[in-house]
Amino acid sequence: MKLSRDPAAPGRAAALLLALVILWPLGVVGEFRPWALFEAHHLRVMGGFLAAFLPPASSGEFLAYLGRATLETLAIATAGMALAFVLAVPLAMATTQALSVSRIGPGSGRRRAEWSRALLRMLLVVLRGLPELVWALLFVRVFGLGPAAGVLALGLTYGGMLAKVYAEILESGDSRPARALLEAGSNRLQALCYGLLPGAAQELTSYTVYRWECAVRASVVMGFVGAGGLGQLMDQSMRMLNGGEAATILLTFLLLVLAADALSGLLRRQLGEASGHTGALAFGARTLLWLLLLGSAVAASYAWLDLEFAALLTGAALASMADYFGAFFPLDLSPRWLAKVAWGSLETVAISALGTLLAAAAGLLLALPASGRYGQACAQLTRFLLNALRSVPELVWATLMALAAGLGPFAGILALALHTSGVLGRLFAEALQNAPPRPRDALLEAGAPAAAAFLYGTLPEVSPQLIAYSLYRWEMNIRMAAILGFVGAGGLGQLLYVELSLFHYAQASTVIAAMLLLSVAVDAGSAWLRRWLASPGG
């Protein structure tokens, strides 16, 4: 029997050719040189540093210091999330259309309310568009080294994120009860509590718990610019090339991420069971218990960090902050500097795009054994590897890759690829586990080899989900790529770090503006790609 040609082959070939045309210049900009990993100098330096990892540091004095830094990291994450929540709730109430009084009927204030919501949404874009590490670096320059800068940075960035998602969750639910309450003369807070929260409380709480898990990782990273916690300790060990201390801290990173994941999953399961399988009285009692525990954790975090935000609100402190941030204006818009910033932006795009692409390929390869296709023992081993990859912050990977491949954007590409392959590998494995088995089983029964059954039976079923995960991760990686230069991995981060170190604030503000615009552009581009791929003709 004569086999017909694959009708999709020309389309795949055209897509591959287009990808090569786009990726080749990005590879040139990103200095993509895999052979640099095998150069004698880099192998010697990297080998010597890794050899120093053994044995891990285990002195009592260092472990005591490590324990305090770990608690400080958890406290920064918890206190930062509490501040973010305080900022997010009123911003979400003000920006969501589900609580808009002016939309009830025509009136003179409707256009003013629309403009007000638009301005507040722009504020949210600025808050979440700048990486928390940039905010932390700025606050460290104002308030000095310590956890206060990390808490404020998390509060602003995550406040913007929470407010945006809270508003979207409230708008996606049934808004008729809230609308009825508003029409009856209730205020927004009453409409929120009695009209919207009963249907959206579980989703809102679940997302908040997930963001706390992310805040734990972020609080580690912010320590690299002096915001306290494990990151600051890791930065000191890496700069001193103390491999034994670095190994112990990396193991602590892994345990902390695993513990945060487990606690986050437990809280979400408890919330789901409480809302779905218990009565109203039991649900209220369990919710009150969790609120008491949460309040105790927040109070303990602020007490542990000994934060004195009241001292930051004095006239002298506010005047000092105004002078510092006022030095960033006006921006340096000279052609020569704009050309330099444009090249840094292009490097950042190259780092994020190539790092995400490599991570997607590696993540798919690791997802196959992680999904249980080669036995449970192999699955458990691969899942541990994925957890290890993503538990090491990107800045740590960037520092190691700078030793292995030299300074520059290629180190950033490798760092993003290693960390993100752990994230995407886990998500891809879950997608493969949930894929419908019938197309693959039909091909296997027809005599197709296992590889062909996967490529033509399983992969087409999960491809939209895998692409969506990759694009979402690209949105996050563009922000991280913009700050990897803090450890010499090129891009906008390197420009910002150098200019702030030289007190060139006008030039630094131009770089920050470029970071913000780049983040917004990638978010919009990624959303457009997802809609295009989801459309019938995409």
Coordinates of C-alpha atoms in Angstrom, one line a residue:
M1 CA 0.0 0.0 0.0
K2 CA 1.3 3.4 -0.9
L3 CA 1.5 5.8 2.0
S4 CA 0.3 9.3 1.4
R5 CA 2.4 12.3 2.3
D6 CA 1.7 14.1 5.6
P7 CA -0.5 17.1 4.5
A8 CA 0.9 19.1 7.4
A9 CA 4.5 18.7 6.4
P10 CA 4.7 21.8 4.2
G11 CA 3.3 23.9 7.1
R12 CA 5.7 22.5 9.6
A13 CA 8.6 23.1 7.2
A14 CA 7.6 26.7 6.7
A15 CA 7.2 27.2 10.4
L16 CA 10.6 25.8 11.1
L17 CA 12.2 28.0 8.4
L18 CA 10.5 31.1 9.9
A19 CA 11.7 30.1 13.4
L20 CA 15.3 29.9 12.1
V21 CA 15.1 33.2 10.4
I22 CA 13.9 34.8 13.6
L23 CA 16.2 32.9 16.0
W24 CA 19.4 33.3 14.1
P25 CA 19.8 37.1 14.7
L26 CA 18.7 36.6 18.3
G27 CA 21.4 34.0 18.7
V28 CA 23.9 36.5 17.3
V29 CA 22.7 39.2 19.7
G30 CA 22.7 36.8 22.7
E31 CA 26.2 35.6 21.9
F32 CA 24.9 32.0 21.7
R33 CA 28.2 30.0 21.9
P34 CA 27.6 26.5 23.3
W35 CA 31.2 25.6 22.6
A36 CA 32.4 28.2 25.2
L37 CA 31.3 25.7 27.9
F38 CA 34.1 23.4 26.8
E39 CA 36.9 25.9 26.6
A40 CA 39.9 24.9 28.8
H41 CA 39.8 28.1 30.9
H42 CA 36.1 27.9 31.7
L43 CA 36.3 24.2 32.5
R44 CA 39.2 24.8 34.9
V45 CA 37.5 27.7 36.7
M46 CA 34.1 25.9 36.9
G47 CA 35.7 22.6 37.9
G48 CA 37.6 24.2 40.7
F49 CA 34.6 26.1 42.0
L50 CA 32.3 23.0 41.9
A51 CA 35.0 20.9 43.6
A52 CA 34.9 23.3 46.5
F53 CA 31.2 22.5 47.0
L54 CA 32.3 19.3 48.8
P55 CA 32.0 18.9 51.6
P56 CA 29.1 21.3 52.3
A57 CA 29.7 23.7 55.2
S58 CA 28.3 22.3 58.4
S59 CA 29.9 24.3 61.2
G60 CA 27.6 25.2 64.1
E61 CA 28.2 28.9 63.6
F62 CA 27.4 28.9 59.9
L63 CA 24.3 26.7 60.4
A64 CA 23.0 29.1 63.1
Y65 CA 23.5 32.0 60.7
L66 CA 21.9 30.0 57.9
G67 CA 18.9 29.3 60.1
R68 CA 18.4 33.0 60.9
A69 CA 18.7 33.9 57.2
T70 CA 16.1 31.2 56.3
L71 CA 13.6 32.6 58.9
E72 CA 14.3 36.1 57.6
T73 CA 13.5 35.0 54.1
L74 CA 10.2 33.5 55.2
A75 CA 9.4 36.6 57.2
I76 CA 10.2 38.9 54.3
A77 CA 7.9 36.9 52.0
T78 CA 5.1 36.8 54.6
A79 CA 5.4 40.5 55.5
G80 CA 5.7 41.5 51.8
M81 CA 2.6 39.6 50.9
A82 CA 0.7 41.2 53.8
L83 CA 1.6 44.6 52.5
A84 CA 0.7 43.6 49.0
F85 CA -2.7 42.4 50.2
V86 CA -3.3 45.7 51.9
L87 CA -2.5 47.6 48.7
A88 CA -4.3 45.2 46.4
V89 CA -7.7 45.1 48.0
P90 CA -8.6 48.8 47.6
L91 CA -6.9 48.9 44.1
A92 CA -8.9 45.9 43.0
M93 CA -12.2 47.4 44.3
A94 CA -11.4 50.6 42.5
T95 CA -10.5 49.0 39.1
T96 CA -13.0 46.2 38.8
Q97 CA -16.1 46.9 36.8
A98 CA -18.1 44.5 38.9
L99 CA -18.1 47.2 41.7
S100 CA -18.5 50.2 39.5
V101 CA -21.3 52.5 40.7
S102 CA -21.1 54.7 37.7
R103 CA -22.0 51.8 35.3
I104 CA -25.4 51.3 36.9
G105 CA -26.8 54.1 34.8
P106 CA -25.9 57.2 32.9
G107 CA -24.6 60.1 34.9
S108 CA -22.1 62.9 34.8
G109 CA -19.6 60.9 36.8
R110 CA -19.4 57.9 34.5
R111 CA -16.7 59.2 32.2
R112 CA -14.7 60.5 35.2
A113 CA -14.9 57.0 36.8
E114 CA -13.7 55.4 33.5
W115 CA -10.7 57.7 33.4
S116 CA -10.0 57.0 37.1
R117 CA -10.0 53.2 36.5
A118 CA -7.8 53.6 33.4
L119 CA -5.2 55.7 35.5
L120 CA -5.3 53.2 38.3
R121 CA -4.7 50.3 35.8
M122 CA -1.7 52.2 34.4
L123 CA -0.4 52.4 38.0
L124 CA -0.9 48.6 38.3
V125 CA 1.1 48.1 35.1
V126 CA 4.0 50.2 36.6
L127 CA 3.9 48.3 39.9
R128 CA 3.9 44.8 38.4
G129 CA 5.9 45.7 35.3
L130 CA 9.1 46.5 37.1
P131 CA 10.8 43.4 38.6
E132 CA 10.8 43.2 42.4
L133 CA 14.6 43.1 42.3
V134 CA 14.7 46.6 40.7
W135 CA 12.4 48.0 43.4
A136 CA 14.6 46.3 46.0
L137 CA 17.7 47.8 44.5
L138 CA 16.2 51.3 44.6
F139 CA 14.9 50.9 48.1
V140 CA 18.3 49.6 49.3
R141 CA 19.8 52.8 48.0
V142 CA 17.3 54.8 50.0
F143 CA 16.9 52.9 53.2
G144 CA 20.1 50.9 53.3
L145 CA 20.8 47.2 53.5
G146 CA 18.2 45.0 55.2
P147 CA 14.8 43.4 54.9
A148 CA 12.8 46.6 54.8
A149 CA 13.8 47.1 51.2
G150 CA 12.7 43.5 50.3
V151 CA 9.3 43.9 52.1
L152 CA 8.6 47.2 50.3
A153 CA 9.7 45.8 46.9
L154 CA 7.5 42.7 47.3
G155 CA 4.6 44.8 48.6
L156 CA 4.6 47.1 45.5
T157 CA 5.2 44.4 42.8
Y158 CA 2.9 41.8 44.2
G159 CA 0.4 44.4 45.2
G160 CA 0.1 45.3 41.5
M161 CA -0.1 41.6 40.5
L162 CA -2.7 40.7 43.2
A163 CA -4.9 43.8 42.4
K164 CA -5.0 42.9 38.6
V165 CA -5.8 39.3 39.2
Y166 CA -8.3 40.0 42.0
A167 CA -10.2 42.4 39.7
E168 CA -10.2 39.8 36.9
I169 CA -11.5 37.1 39.3
L170 CA -14.3 39.4 40.6
E171 CA -15.3 40.3 37.0
S172 CA -15.3 36.7 35.8
G173 CA -17.9 35.6 38.4
D174 CA -21.6 36.3 38.7
S175 CA -21.9 40.1 39.3
R176 CA -25.7 40.3 39.5
P177 CA -25.9 40.0 43.4
A178 CA -23.3 42.9 43.7
R179 CA -25.1 44.9 41.1
A180 CA -28.4 44.5 42.9
L181 CA -26.9 45.6 46.2
L182 CA -25.3 48.7 44.6
E183 CA -28.6 49.6 43.0
A184 CA -30.3 49.2 46.4
G185 CA -27.9 51.8 47.8
S186 CA -25.2 49.6 49.4
N187 CA -21.6 50.8 49.3
R188 CA -18.8 49.0 47.5
L189 CA -17.5 47.2 50.5
Q190 CA -20.9 45.7 51.3
A191 CA -21.4 44.7 47.7
L192 CA -18.0 43.1 47.7
C193 CA -18.5 41.2 51.0
Y194 CA -22.1 40.0 50.3
G195 CA -22.3 40.0 46.5
L196 CA -19.0 38.9 45.1
L197 CA -16.9 37.2 47.8
P198 CA -19.2 34.2 48.4
G199 CA -18.7 33.0 44.9
A200 CA -15.0 34.0 44.4
A201 CA -13.5 33.5 47.9
Q202 CA -11.9 30.1 47.1
E203 CA -10.3 31.3 43.9
L204 CA -9.1 34.5 45.5
T205 CA -7.6 32.7 48.4
S206 CA -6.0 30.0 46.3
Y207 CA -4.3 32.6 44.1
T208 CA -3.1 34.5 47.2
V209 CA -1.6 31.3 48.7
Y210 CA 0.1 30.6 45.3
R211 CA 1.6 34.1 45.3
W212 CA 3.0 33.6 48.8
E213 CA 4.8 30.5 47.4
C214 CA 6.2 32.7 44.6
A215 CA 7.1 35.4 47.2
V216 CA 9.3 33.0 49.0
R217 CA 11.4 32.5 45.9
A218 CA 11.4 36.2 45.1
S219 CA 12.6 37.1 48.7
V220 CA 15.6 34.8 48.1
V221 CA 16.5 36.6 44.9
M222 CA 16.2 40.1 46.4
G223 CA 18.9 39.3 48.9
F224 CA 21.4 39.6 46.0
V225 CA 21.0 43.4 46.1
G226 CA 21.3 43.6 49.9
A227 CA 17.7 43.0 50.9
G228 CA 18.5 40.4 53.5
G229 CA 17.7 36.7 53.8
L230 CA 19.2 33.7 52.1
G231 CA 20.0 35.6 48.9
Q232 CA 22.3 38.0 50.7
L233 CA 24.1 35.1 52.3
M234 CA 24.4 33.3 49.0
D235 CA 25.7 36.4 47.3
Q236 CA 28.4 36.7 49.9
S237 CA 29.4 33.1 49.6
M238 CA 29.5 33.2 45.8
R239 CA 31.6 36.4 45.7
M240 CA 34.1 34.8 48.1
L241 CA 34.1 31.6 46.0
N242 CA 33.2 29.6 49.1
G243 CA 31.8 26.5 47.5
G244 CA 31.1 24.7 50.8
E245 CA 28.8 27.4 52.1
A246 CA 27.2 27.8 48.7
A247 CA 26.4 24.1 48.6
T248 CA 24.7 24.2 52.0
I249 CA 22.7 27.3 51.0
L250 CA 21.6 25.6 47.7
L251 CA 20.4 22.6 49.6
T252 CA 18.5 25.0 51.9
F253 CA 17.0 26.6 48.8
L254 CA 15.8 23.2 47.6
L255 CA 14.3 22.3 51.0
L256 CA 12.6 25.7 51.3
V257 CA 11.0 25.5 47.9
L258 CA 9.8 22.0 48.5
A259 CA 8.4 23.0 51.8
A260 CA 6.7 26.1 50.4
D261 CA 5.2 24.0 47.6
A262 CA 3.9 21.4 50.0
L263 CA 2.4 24.0 52.4
S264 CA 0.8 25.9 49.5
G265 CA -0.7 22.7 48.1
L266 CA -2.0 21.7 51.6
L267 CA -3.6 25.1 52.1
R268 CA -5.3 25.0 48.7
R269 CA -6.6 21.4 49.3
Q270 CA -7.9 22.4 52.8
L271 CA -9.7 25.4 51.3
G272 CA -11.3 23.3 48.6
E273 CA -12.4 20.6 51.1
A274 CA -13.7 23.3 53.5
S275 CA -15.8 24.9 50.9
G276 CA -17.0 21.8 49.1
H277 CA -17.7 19.1 51.8
T278 CA -18.5 20.9 55.0
G279 CA -21.4 22.9 56.3
A280 CA -21.5 26.7 56.6
L281 CA -20.7 26.5 60.3
A282 CA -17.7 24.2 59.9
F283 CA -16.5 26.2 56.9
G284 CA -16.7 29.4 58.9
A285 CA -14.8 27.9 61.9
R286 CA -12.1 26.5 59.6
T287 CA -11.8 29.9 57.8
L288 CA -11.5 31.7 61.2
L289 CA -8.8 29.3 62.3
W290 CA -6.8 29.9 59.1
L291 CA -7.2 33.6 59.5
L292 CA -5.9 33.5 63.1
L293 CA -2.9 31.5 61.9
L294 CA -2.3 33.9 59.1
G295 CA -2.5 36.9 61.3
S296 CA -0.1 35.3 63.8
A297 CA 2.4 34.6 61.0
V298 CA 2.2 38.1 59.7
A299 CA 2.6 39.6 63.2
A300 CA 5.5 37.3 63.9
S301 CA 7.2 38.2 60.6
Y302 CA 7.0 41.9 61.3
A303 CA 8.2 41.4 64.9
W304 CA 11.1 39.2 63.7
L305 CA 12.2 41.7 61.0
D306 CA 11.8 44.6 63.5
L307 CA 10.4 46.8 60.7
E308 CA 9.9 50.5 61.7
F309 CA 7.9 51.8 58.8
A310 CA 6.7 54.7 61.0
A311 CA 10.3 56.0 60.9
L312 CA 10.1 56.0 57.1
L313 CA 7.2 58.4 57.1
T314 CA 8.8 61.2 59.0
G315 CA 9.3 64.6 57.3
A316 CA 13.1 64.1 56.9
A317 CA 12.7 60.6 55.5
L318 CA 10.1 61.6 53.0
A319 CA 12.2 64.6 51.9
S320 CA 15.2 62.3 51.5
M321 CA 13.1 59.9 49.4
A322 CA 11.7 62.8 47.3
D323 CA 15.3 64.1 46.6
Y324 CA 16.5 60.6 45.7
F325 CA 13.7 59.7 43.2
G326 CA 13.6 63.3 41.9
A327 CA 17.2 62.8 40.7
F328 CA 15.9 60.2 38.2
F329 CA 14.1 63.0 36.2
P330 CA 14.3 64.1 33.5
L331 CA 15.3 60.9 31.6
D332 CA 18.4 60.9 29.5
L333 CA 17.0 60.8 26.0
S334 CA 20.2 61.6 24.1
P335 CA 20.5 59.6 20.8
R336 CA 23.8 57.9 21.9
W337 CA 22.3 56.7 25.2
L338 CA 19.0 55.6 23.6
A339 CA 21.0 53.5 21.1
K340 CA 22.8 51.8 24.0
V341 CA 19.5 51.2 25.8
A342 CA 18.0 49.8 22.6
W343 CA 20.8 47.3 22.3
G344 CA 20.4 46.3 25.9
S345 CA 16.7 45.8 25.3
L346 CA 17.5 43.6 22.2
E347 CA 19.9 41.6 24.4
T348 CA 17.2 41.1 27.0
V349 CA 14.7 39.9 24.4
A350 CA 17.3 37.5 23.0
I351 CA 18.1 36.2 26.5
S352 CA 14.4 35.6 27.4
A353 CA 13.4 34.1 24.0
L354 CA 16.3 31.7 23.6
G355 CA 16.3 30.8 27.3
T356 CA 12.6 30.0 27.2
L357 CA 12.9 28.0 23.9
L358 CA 15.8 25.9 25.3
A359 CA 13.8 25.4 28.5
A360 CA 10.7 24.3 26.5
A361 CA 12.7 21.7 24.6
A362 CA 14.5 20.4 27.8
G363 CA 11.3 20.5 29.8
L364 CA 9.5 18.3 27.2
L365 CA 12.3 15.8 27.2
L366 CA 12.3 15.7 31.1
A367 CA 8.5 15.6 31.2
L368 CA 8.4 12.2 29.4
P369 CA 10.0 10.3 32.2
A370 CA 8.4 12.6 34.9
S371 CA 4.9 11.7 33.6
G372 CA 5.5 8.0 34.5
R373 CA 6.1 6.6 31.0
Y374 CA 9.3 4.8 32.1
G375 CA 8.2 3.6 35.5
Q376 CA 7.7 5.2 38.9
A377 CA 11.3 5.0 40.0
C378 CA 12.4 7.0 36.9
A379 CA 9.5 9.4 37.4
Q380 CA 10.4 10.1 41.0
L381 CA 14.1 10.7 40.1
T382 CA 13.2 13.1 37.2
R383 CA 10.7 15.0 39.4
F384 CA 13.4 15.5 42.0
L385 CA 15.7 16.8 39.2
L386 CA 13.0 19.2 38.1
N387 CA 12.5 20.5 41.6
A388 CA 16.3 20.9 42.0
L389 CA 16.5 22.9 38.8
R390 CA 13.7 25.3 39.7
S391 CA 14.7 25.7 43.3
V392 CA 18.0 27.4 42.4
P393 CA 17.2 31.0 41.6
E394 CA 18.0 32.4 38.2
L395 CA 20.6 34.8 39.6
V396 CA 22.5 31.8 41.2
W397 CA 22.4 29.9 37.9
A398 CA 23.6 33.1 36.1
T399 CA 26.6 33.4 38.5
L400 CA 27.5 29.8 37.9
M401 CA 27.1 30.1 34.1
A402 CA 29.2 33.2 34.1
L403 CA 32.0 31.0 35.5
A404 CA 31.3 28.3 33.0
A405 CA 30.8 30.4 29.8
G406 CA 32.1 33.8 30.7
L407 CA 30.3 37.1 31.3
G408 CA 27.7 38.2 28.8
P409 CA 24.2 37.4 27.7
F410 CA 25.0 33.7 26.9
A411 CA 25.3 33.1 30.7
G412 CA 21.8 34.6 31.1
I413 CA 20.4 32.3 28.4
L414 CA 21.8 29.3 30.1
A415 CA 20.6 30.4 33.5
L416 CA 17.0 31.0 32.3
A417 CA 17.1 27.7 30.4
L418 CA 18.1 25.7 33.5
H419 CA 15.7 27.3 35.9
T420 CA 12.7 27.4 33.5
S421 CA 13.2 23.8 32.3
G422 CA 12.5 22.8 35.9
V423 CA 9.3 24.9 35.9
L424 CA 8.1 23.9 32.4
G425 CA 9.1 20.2 32.9
R426 CA 6.8 19.9 35.9
L427 CA 3.9 21.6 34.0
F428 CA 4.5 19.6 30.9
A429 CA 4.5 16.3 32.8
E430 CA 1.1 17.2 34.4
A431 CA -0.3 18.0 30.9
L432 CA 1.0 14.7 29.5
Q433 CA -0.5 12.8 32.4
N434 CA -3.9 14.4 31.8
A435 CA -3.8 13.9 28.0
P436 CA -6.6 11.7 26.6
P437 CA -5.1 8.3 25.9
R438 CA -7.4 7.1 23.0
P439 CA -5.5 8.7 20.1
R440 CA -2.2 7.2 21.2
D441 CA -3.7 3.8 22.0
A442 CA -5.4 3.7 18.6
L443 CA -2.0 4.3 16.9
L444 CA -0.3 1.7 19.0
E445 CA -3.0 -0.9 18.2
A446 CA -2.5 -0.1 14.5
G447 CA 1.1 -1.1 14.8
A448 CA 2.7 2.4 15.0
P449 CA 5.9 2.6 17.1
A450 CA 5.8 4.3 20.5
A451 CA 7.6 7.4 19.2
A452 CA 5.1 7.9 16.3
A453 CA 2.2 7.3 18.7
F454 CA 3.5 10.1 21.0
L455 CA 4.2 12.5 18.1
Y456 CA 0.9 12.0 16.3
G457 CA -1.4 10.8 19.1
T458 CA -0.4 12.6 22.3
L459 CA 1.6 15.7 21.3
P460 CA -1.2 17.2 19.2
E461 CA -3.6 16.9 22.1
V462 CA -1.4 18.8 24.6
S463 CA 0.4 21.2 22.2
P464 CA -2.0 24.1 22.9
Q465 CA -1.4 23.7 26.6
L466 CA 2.3 23.4 26.2
I467 CA 2.6 26.5 24.0
A468 CA 0.4 28.4 26.5
Y469 CA 2.6 27.4 29.4
S470 CA 5.7 28.4 27.4
L471 CA 4.3 31.8 26.5
Y472 CA 3.2 32.5 30.0
R473 CA 6.7 31.6 31.2
W474 CA 8.2 33.9 28.5
E475 CA 6.3 36.8 30.0
M476 CA 7.9 36.1 33.4
N477 CA 11.3 35.5 31.9
I478 CA 11.5 38.8 30.2
R479 CA 11.3 40.4 33.6
M480 CA 14.0 38.1 34.9
A481 CA 16.2 38.6 31.9
A482 CA 16.1 42.3 32.5
I483 CA 17.9 41.8 35.9
L484 CA 20.3 38.9 35.2
G485 CA 22.8 41.6 34.3
F486 CA 23.2 42.4 38.0
V487 CA 25.6 39.5 38.1
G488 CA 27.2 40.2 34.7
A489 CA 24.8 38.3 32.3
G490 CA 24.2 41.3 30.0
G491 CA 21.0 43.0 28.9
L492 CA 19.3 45.9 30.6
G493 CA 20.1 44.7 34.1
Q494 CA 23.8 45.2 33.5
L495 CA 23.2 48.7 32.2
L496 CA 21.1 49.6 35.2
Y497 CA 23.5 48.1 37.8
V498 CA 26.4 50.0 36.3
E499 CA 24.6 53.4 36.0
L500 CA 23.3 53.2 39.6
S501 CA 26.7 52.3 40.8
L502 CA 28.1 55.4 39.1
F503 CA 25.1 57.5 40.5
H504 CA 24.0 58.3 36.9
Y505 CA 20.3 58.5 37.8
A506 CA 19.1 60.1 34.6
Q507 CA 20.6 57.3 32.6
A508 CA 19.3 54.7 35.0
S509 CA 15.7 56.0 34.8
T510 CA 15.9 55.6 31.0
V511 CA 16.8 51.9 31.5
I512 CA 14.0 51.5 34.0
A513 CA 11.5 53.0 31.5
A514 CA 12.9 50.6 28.9
M515 CA 12.3 47.6 31.3
L516 CA 8.8 48.7 31.8
L517 CA 8.0 49.2 28.1
L518 CA 9.6 45.9 27.3
S519 CA 7.6 44.0 29.9
V520 CA 4.3 45.6 28.7
A521 CA 5.2 44.8 25.0
V522 CA 6.0 41.2 25.7
D523 CA 2.8 40.7 27.8
A524 CA 0.8 42.2 24.9
G525 CA 2.7 40.1 22.3
S526 CA 2.3 36.9 24.3
A527 CA -1.4 37.5 24.8
W528 CA -1.8 38.1 21.0
L529 CA 0.1 34.9 20.2
R530 CA -2.1 32.9 22.6
R531 CA -5.3 34.3 21.0
W532 CA -3.9 33.7 17.5
L533 CA -3.0 30.1 18.3
A534 CA -6.4 29.5 19.9
S535 CA -8.3 30.8 16.9
P536 CA -9.6 28.3 14.3
G537 CA -7.2 29.6 11.6
G538 CA -4.2 29.9 14.0

